[in-house]
């Protein structure tokens, strides 16, 4: 094919669910391509709780997280959640707080953060989650990742109010980006 270039890209996708599939612990995408130089770097996102996305179904949050990673030359993007229970919205999660976090979730968060180059936090500012945030901050601190490699997504609405969005897909867009990534103080 004269005058054309052909590129091949692959995504290896891994998901880890509870036995009854009501909890998702991890959604991992690992990229290879014949075109863009991706570095052997891992980017972990810690969000509030998972949606329906899995190893085959993408949602807007997954697309935004994946695009952020690839655009910044990461070859691996991992989505973790402070609560592992799959729900449609925050209100449903709040009604089920007694079962919202499976016992395996913290171990998987710890393991993934230990091997991460960068962590981006987007878990909102709702006071109901303050205790859980403190637990996760301690887990992250104990993983050995430098605070210099922990960031937060910051979004300003039309009135200028600044948020750490709880759900990436509800507030932000990556085309063009309407958010900033700033250092996060554990």
Backbone as a ProteinNet text record, in pm:
[ID]
protein_1_A
[PRIMARY]
XXXXXXXXXXXXXXXXXXXXXXXXXXXXXXXXXXXXXXXXXXXXXXXXXXXXXXXXXXXXXXXXXXXXXXXXXXXXXXXXXXXXXXXXXXXXXXXXXXXXXXXXXXXXXXXXXXXXXXXXXXXXXXXXXXXXXXXXXXXXXXXXXXXXXXXXXXXXXXXXXXXXXXXXXXXXXXXXXXXXXXXXXX
[TERTIARY]
84.3	0	88.1	109.6	192.5	118.1	188.1	129.3	45.8	45.1	-31.3	59.1	17.6	84.5	-19.4	18.9	-70.6	-15.2	-102.4	-63.3	-147.3	-86	-154.8	-146.6	-259.9	-264.2	-341.8	-301.7	-369.4	-392.8	-503.8	-535.2	-562.4	-480.3	-505.6	-584.9	-701.8	-792	-816.4	-805.6	-827.3	-927.2	-1020	-1111.2	-1115.2	-1132.7	-1145	-1273.1	-1358.8	-1488.7	-1499.2	-1594.2	-1627.4	-1694.5	-1706	-1765.4	-1904.5	-1986.6	-2122.7	-2129.1	-2015.6	-2000.6	-2075.2	-2103.8	-2166.1	-2061	-1935.5	-1825	-1719.1	-1669.7	-1555.9	-1439.3	-1326.6	-1208.3	-1110.1	-1106.6	-1002	-1047.6	-1009.4	-1025.1	-893.8	-821.8	-686	-679	-616.7	-593.7	-443.6	-387.3	-245.7	-236.8	-165.5	-163.6	-31	-40.1	76.7	33.9	130.1	100.6	226.6	207.6	320.7	350.8	272.1	289.3	345.3	270.6	308.6	398.8	499.3	590	524.2	487.3	434.6	545.4	553.8	654.8	600.1	687.3	647.2	613.5	497.3	454	309	278.4	144.1	78.7	-44.4	-124.8	-246.8	-264.4	-380.7	-474.7	-601.7	-706.6	-777	-808.2	-893.2	-1017.7	-1128.9	-1257	-1348	-1475.9	-1566.6	-1611.1	-1682	-1727.2	-1751	-1747.8	-1754.8	-1894.7	-1893.4	-2016.1	-2022.4	-2097.1	-2115.5	-1995.8	-1898.1	-1786.5	-1712.2	-1663.7	-1587.6	-1480	-1431.5	-1324.3	-1369.7	-1499.5	-1549.6	-1624.5	-1694.5	-1775.4	-1699.5	-1689.6	-1630.4	-1743	-1714.6	-1804.7	-1724.5	-1789.4	-1722	-1603.7	-1619.4	-1510.6	-1388.3	-1409.5	-1298.7	-1230.9	-1310.8	-1254.8	-1169.8	-1220.8	-1145.7	-1016.1	-1023.7	-904	-803.1	-850.5	-760.8	-695.3	-772.5	-716.4	-612.5	-638.9	-540.4	-409.9	-420.4	-300.8	-222.3	-288.2	-220.3	-163.6	-236.8	-186.3	-61.1	-42.7	75.1	175.5	167.6	263.1	264.1	158.3	147.8	99.8	159.3	113.2	15.1	-8.5	-101.3	-185.8	-317.7	-411.6	-498.7	-505.2	-580.8	-685.7	-807.7	-914.2	-947.9	-932.8	-964.6	-1074.5	-1137.2	-1244.7	-1239.8	-1275.7	-1276.2	-1380.3	-1488.7	-1590.1	-1601.2	-1612.7	-1612.5	-1751.8	-1857.3	-1993.2	-2032.4	-2082.9	-2127.5	-2267.4	-2281.4	-2413.3	-2430.5	-2553.5	-2583.8	-2550.6	-2557.7	-2532.9	-2492.6	-2454.4	-2406.8	-2517.6	-2640.1	-2751.5	-2771.7	-2762.9	-2775	-2659.7	-2539.7	-2424.6	-2448.1	-2494	-2515.1	-2617.8	-2717	-2818.6	-2763.4	-2649	-2594.2	-2454.5	-2427	-2293.2	-2246.2	-2336.9	-2298.8	-2230.7	-2257.7	-2196.7	-2115.9	-2086.9	-2025.6	-1881.6	-1810.4	-1670.2	-1640.8	-1605.9	-1569.9	-1432.9	-1411.5	-1286.9	-1161.3	-1172.5	-1056.3	-1013.8	-1100.8	-1075.2	-947.2	-928.1	-810.5	-680.1	-679.2	-559.3	-524.8	-624.2	-599.8	-555.2	-617.2	-573.8	-427.4	-392.1	-254.2	-157.4	-188.9	-101.2	-81.8	-188.1	-178.4	-103.9	-127.1	-58.5	91	129.4	271.4	349	286.2	354.7	320	257.8	214.9	322.1	328.7	416.6	345.9	215.7	136.5	-2.2	-57.5	-194.6	-270.8	-389.8	-478.9	-605	-637.8	-753.5	-866.9	-983.6	-1104.8	-1220	-1224.3	-1323.5	-1418.3	-1422.8	-1520.6	-1488.5	-1583.7	-1565.1	-1679.9	-1767.6	-1881.1	-1833.9	-1886.4	-1844	-1872.6	-1974	-2009.4	-1894.1	-1801.4	-1689.8	-1558.4	-1560.4	-1437	-1359	-1427.6	-1358.5	-1290.6	-1359.7	-1301.9	-1182.8	-1192.5	-1080.2	-956.4	-975.7	-862.5	-799.7	-881.1	-828.8	-745.9	-797	-726.1	-599	-600.9	-478.3	-368.3	-405.3	-308.2	-257.6	-345.9	-305	-206.6	-237.3	-149.2	-14.2	-15.5	111	196.6	133.7	205.9	253.7	213.9	255.2	394.4	447.1	580.7	585.8	471.1	472.1	494.4	577.2	606.9	483.3	463.5	352	362.7	484.2	505.7	435.9	398.7	335.9	188.5	128.2	-14.5	-81.5	-184	-251.4	-402	-467.9	-613.1	-665.1	-781.3	-847.4	-926.6	-910.3	-979.6	-1064.3	-1190.1	-1287.6	-1355.1	-1369.2	-1443.1	-1572	-1684.3	-1810.7	-1828.8	-1941.4	-1965.7	-1967.8	-1995.4	-1997.7	-1860.3	-1763.1	-1629.2	-1603.4	-1706.8	-1687.8	-1595.7	-1498.3	-1396.3	-1432.8	-1417.8	-1450.3	-1334.2	-1329.7	-1258.6	-1373	-1399	-1521.2	-1525.1	-1642.8	-1662.6	-1680	-1733.7	-1754.5	-1703.4	-1596.6	-1536	-1636.7	-1721	-1810.2	-1919.9	-1949.5	-2058.2	-2015.4	-1888.6	-1846.1	-1744.2	-1655.6	-1544.1	-1549.8	-1477.5	-1463.2	-1314.3	-1273.1	-1131.5	-1110.7	-1216.3	-1203.9	-1292.2	-1248.8	-1121.6	-1131.6	-1018.2	-1019.6	-1078.1	-1161.8	-1218.5	-1181.2	-1062.4	-1018.5	-867.9	-816.2	-673	-634.8	-510.6	-456	-352.9	-377.2	-290.4	-238.9	-129.2	-74.2	-179.3	-180.1	-273.4	-192.9	-228.1	-157.4	-223.8	-149.7	-201.2	-194.1
-118.2	0	123.5	176.5	294.2	417.5	501.6	624.8	606.1	487.3	460.4	398.7	410.7	344.5	260.6	142.4	54.7	37.2	52	37.9	-71	-144.2	-248.3	-214.2	-217.1	-193.8	-305	-337.5	-440.8	-390.8	-435.4	-405.3	-538	-569.7	-685.8	-634.8	-689.8	-639	-747.1	-707.1	-798.1	-734.1	-813.6	-767.1	-872	-825.4	-916.1	-880.4	-982.1	-966.7	-1064	-1036	-1131.4	-1252.9	-1359	-1483.4	-1460.3	-1378.4	-1352.8	-1233.5	-1174.7	-1063.7	-936.3	-921.5	-797.2	-693	-737.3	-648.1	-659.5	-544.3	-544.1	-479.8	-548.3	-500.9	-428.3	-468.1	-416.2	-424.4	-324.1	-324	-271.3	-357.1	-324.1	-335.4	-234.9	-236.4	-216.8	-306	-297.1	-283.4	-180.6	-141.5	-171.6	-212.4	-220.2	-162.1	-103.3	-44.2	-42	-46	-35.9	109.6	202	341.7	427.8	446.8	539.1	469.6	538.5	484.6	497.1	383.7	380.7	333.7	395.9	357.7	247.5	170.5	64.4	128	197	269.8	233.3	233.1	196.8	315.4	345	452.8	390.8	418.1	369.1	484.5	463.3	555.5	493.5	575.4	529.9	618.3	555.7	624.5	580.4	617.1	582	436.8	397.5	258.6	225.1	95.9	55.6	63.2	78.1	71.2	-67.6	-77.5	-204.1	-244.5	-157.5	-187	-312.3	-386.2	-507.3	-525.2	-646.8	-670.9	-653.2	-645.2	-624.4	-493.9	-449.8	-328.3	-207.9	-105.2	21.1	114.3	202.6	312.3	441.6	555	683.6	701.1	656.8	668	590.8	468.6	387.8	453.9	509	575.2	695	775.8	894.1	851.8	754.7	708.4	649.6	566.9	505.6	610.8	706.8	812.4	895.2	925.7	1000.2	923.1	793.4	712.5	705.9	671.6	656	789.2	897.2	1028.5	1070.3	1011.3	1041.7	926.8	842.6	734.5	619.5	603.8	486.4	368.5	253.5	135.9	52.1	92.1	18	116	95.1	178.9	86.8	115.5	33	120.5	70.1	140	60.1	126.4	71.8	159.5	112.2	189.9	180.9	291.4	290.1	193.6	174.1	73.4	-19.3	-148.2	-245.2	-281.4	-242.7	-277.2	-206.3	-281	-224.9	-167.7	-38.4	26.2	121.6	162.4	254.3	398.3	430.4	568.7	574.4	692.3	715.9	692.6	726.6	708.7	560.8	477.1	333	280.7	330	292.8	331.6	454.1	503.8	420.7	367.9	283.7	145.7	108.1	-25.4	-22.1	79	95.9	-24.5	-100.1	-216.7	-325.7	-329.3	-430.6	-366.7	-238.4	-163.1	-201	-252.9	-284.2	-428	-506.8	-647.1	-654.5	-756.8	-770.3	-779.4	-823.7	-836.9	-704.3	-604.5	-481.2	-410.6	-397.5	-325.8	-395.5	-527	-601.4	-574.7	-576.3	-551.9	-407.4	-312.8	-172.5	-160.6	-220.6	-215.2	-276.6	-395.3	-463.4	-381	-324.8	-246.8	-115.7	-50.2	76	55.3	-58.1	-87.1	-92.6	-139.6	-152	-38.5	65.3	178.6	286.8	352.2	468.6	596.4	602	720.7	677.6	752.4	730.6	860.1	848.8	964.1	933.4	1022.7	1006.7	1093.6	1032.9	1106.9	1041.8	1068.3	1003.4	1101.3	1222.8	1319.3	1377.8	1456.1	1525.8	1499.1	1405.4	1376.6	1335.2	1401.6	1375.1	1232.2	1170.3	1033.5	935.7	971.4	883.1	921.6	1019.3	1067.2	955.7	871.6	764.3	668.2	635.1	544.9	610.3	740.2	811.7	802.3	819.1	812.1	672.5	567.6	431.4	413.1	463	447.1	530.2	647.7	728	652.3	585.2	506.3	389.2	322.5	212.3	264.2	376.8	433.2	471.5	536.2	572.9	449.8	340.7	218.2	141.1	184.6	116.5	156.8	263.7	307	402	439.1	534.9	675.1	750.1	886.3	974.5	1062.6	1157.6	1243.5	1256.1	1330.3	1265.6	1137.7	1064	1039	1114.9	1102.7	1233.4	1221.1	1337.5	1327.9	1437	1443.6	1515.6	1474.9	1545.9	1660.4	1777.1	1896.1	1952	1975	2022.4	2147	2249.2	2369.9	2376	2392.4	2402.2	2542.8	2567.5	2695.6	2813.7	2787.4	2895.1	2919.3	2833.2	2846.3	2760.5	2687.1	2597.8	2483.1	2452.7	2352	2220.6	2113.5	1979.4	1883.9	1779.9	1656.8	1564.9	1547.1	1477	1333.2	1294	1158.6	1060.2	1104	1018.1	1092.3	1041.9	1110	1134.9	1038.9	1047.9	1152.5	1194.1	1289.6	1433.6	1462.8	1601.9	1636.9	1546.6	1588.5	1528.8	1595.7	1552.9	1555.9	1465.6	1466.4	1515.2	1562.9	1607.3	1727.7	1848.2	1884.6	1869.8	1857.8	1843.2	1966.6	1943.9	2054.4	2038.7	1984.5	1957.1	1974.6	1970.4	1975.2	1854.4	1816.8	1713.6	1782.1	1777.6	1847.5	1751.4	1788.2	1708.6	1691	1574.4	1543.8	1516.7	1581.4	1563.3	1453.9	1343.8	1235	1279.4
0	0	0	-111.5	-126.3	-75.5	2.3	53.6	179.1	236.1	357.4	463.3	586.5	696.9	770.8	806.2	880.6	1021.5	1121.4	1260.9	1325.8	1414.5	1489.4	1637.4	1704.5	1848	1916.5	2035.5	2113.7	2255	2311.6	2450.8	2520.3	2618.8	2703.9	2824	2845.2	2948.4	3052.6	3177.1	3289.2	3384.4	3431.4	3535.5	3645.4	3768.1	3882.1	3956.9	3969.5	4035.2	4152.7	4241.3	4346.9	4282.8	4358.1	4308.3	4248.5	4314.6	4264.7	4169	4137.6	4042.9	4083	4210.8	4257.7	4298.6	4309.6	4342.5	4232.9	4189.2	4097.4	4170.2	4167.5	4238.4	4148.3	4023.5	3935.6	3791.5	3717	3571.2	3516	3443.6	3398.3	3247	3185.6	3041.8	3017.4	2937.3	2902.6	2751.2	2706.3	2565.6	2497.8	2372.2	2283.9	2150.3	2079.8	1950.2	1864.8	1735.5	1643.5	1607	1657.5	1619.6	1731.5	1834.3	1940.7	2041.3	2085.7	2185.5	2322.4	2378	2513.6	2606.8	2722	2819.6	2908.8	2967.7	3058.8	3194	3197.7	3316.9	3347.4	3475.7	3521.9	3591.9	3550.5	3606.7	3674	3803	3876.3	3908.1	3882.8	3924.6	4044.2	4143.6	4253.5	4252.3	4221.8	4209.3	4323.1	4318.8	4428.9	4423.2	4318.6	4307.6	4160.6	4128.6	3987.8	3928.1	3795.9	3716.8	3654.3	3546.9	3476	3390.6	3371.9	3281.5	3326.4	3225.9	3254.8	3147.9	3130.1	3034	2889.2	2864.7	2728.5	2711.3	2813	2803.6	2858	2776.5	2818.1	2862.1	2954.2	2983.5	2968.5	2987.2	2966.8	3062.8	3186.4	3283.2	3236.1	3188.5	3137.5	3018.4	2930.7	2812.5	2853.5	2945.2	2989.7	3058.5	3149.1	3219.5	3122.1	3029.7	2931.5	2843.2	2796.5	2712.7	2787.8	2913.8	2993.7	3003.5	3027.9	3038.1	2909.6	2801	2671.9	2624.4	2640.4	2598.3	2675.2	2792.1	2873.2	2873.4	2771	2741.5	2841.6	2921	3008.3	2923.6	2945.1	2871.4	2953.4	3078.5	3163.8	3244.6	3241.3	3316.2	3400.1	3529.6	3622.7	3691.1	3695.6	3766.7	3891.6	4005.6	4137.1	4196.3	4301.5	4362.7	4513.6	4580.6	4726.5	4781	4709.1	4740.5	4620.3	4645.1	4535.3	4483.5	4553.5	4513.8	4383.9	4288.3	4160.6	4180.1	4154	4163.7	4046.8	4023.9	3914.3	3949.2	4080.5	4120.8	4268.5	4309.6	4445.8	4549	4515.6	4608.6	4640.6	4539.6	4560	4646.2	4621.9	4703.8	4849.3	4871.3	5007.4	5083.8	5015.6	5079.6	5116.4	5059	5080.1	5143.6	5222.7	5278.6	5360.1	5419.4	5498.3	5416.9	5286.8	5198.8	5086.2	5099	4988.7	4959.4	5058.3	5035.6	5074	4975.7	4995.5	5064.3	5145	5221.5	5133.8	5010.5	4921.4	4857.1	4860.8	4787.1	4833.4	4962.9	5013.8	4976.5	4976.9	4939.1	4792.5	4706.7	4564.1	4542	4612.2	4601.5	4642.5	4753.4	4801.7	4700.8	4651.9	4555.8	4428.8	4376.4	4252.1	4273.5	4386	4413.6	4435.8	4494	4516.4	4385.1	4279.7	4150.8	4054.9	4105.6	4022.5	4015.5	3901.3	3887.6	3930.8	3905.2	3934.3	3980	4074.5	4120.5	4100.2	4042.8	4029.3	4108.8	4200.9	4287.5	4235.8	4226.7	4191.6	4267.3	4396.9	4482.1	4549.1	4498.9	4546.1	4682.2	4731.9	4859	4956.2	4925.4	5011.7	5150.8	5253.2	5390.4	5434	5378	5415.5	5391.1	5301.2	5267	5335.9	5426.3	5489.1	5560.3	5635.3	5707.4	5608.6	5501.9	5401.7	5332.1	5305.4	5244.8	5333.1	5463.1	5556	5553.4	5547.4	5538.7	5411.2	5300.6	5173.5	5168	5225	5230	5303.6	5411.5	5487.4	5403	5331.8	5243.1	5138.5	5078.9	4975.1	5034.6	5150.7	5216.3	5244.2	5283.4	5316.5	5193.4	5075.3	4952.2	4906.2	4961.9	4925	4807.4	4750.9	4640.6	4697.7	4631.2	4674.7	4660.2	4757.8	4748.9	4622.5	4569	4444.8	4324.9	4339.4	4228.8	4251.7	4343.1	4371.5	4330.5	4248.2	4190.8	4211.3	4183.3	4190.3	4066.4	4022.4	3913.1	3973.6	3917.5	3966.4	3852.8	3885.3	3786.8	3841.8	3759	3797.4	3716.8	3786.7	3713.8	3656.8	3594.9	3527.6	3623.5	3752	3850.6	3912.3	3878.4	3932.6	4054.9	4101.8	4216.1	4175.1	4260.1	4230	4297.4	4223	4272.1	4249.2	4330.2	4297.9	4259.9	4130.6	4090.2	4139.3	4189.3	4238.7	4124	4015.6	3899.6	3777.3	3718.3	3603.2	3493.4	3468.1	3353.1	3369.3	3491.7	3512	3488.2	3504	3503.2	3395.9	3366.8	3284	3143.9	3056.9	2918.7	2886.6	2800	2762.2	2619.5	2556.8	2418.8	2393.5	2421.9	2485.6	2637	2704.5	2850.4	2919.1	3018.5	3097.1	3244.4	3270.4	3406.2	3414.8	3537.2	3562.3	3646.3	3637.9	3725.5	3813.5	3944.7	4039	4145.2	4208.3	4318.7	4427.2	4486.7	4594.6	4721.1	4827.8	4954.7	5035.7	5052.8	5137	5280.5
[MASK]
++++++++++++++++++++++++++++++++++++++++++++++++++++++++++++++++++++++++++++++++++++++++++++++++++++++++++++++++++++++++++++++++++++++++++++++++++++++++++++++++++++++++++++++++++++++++++

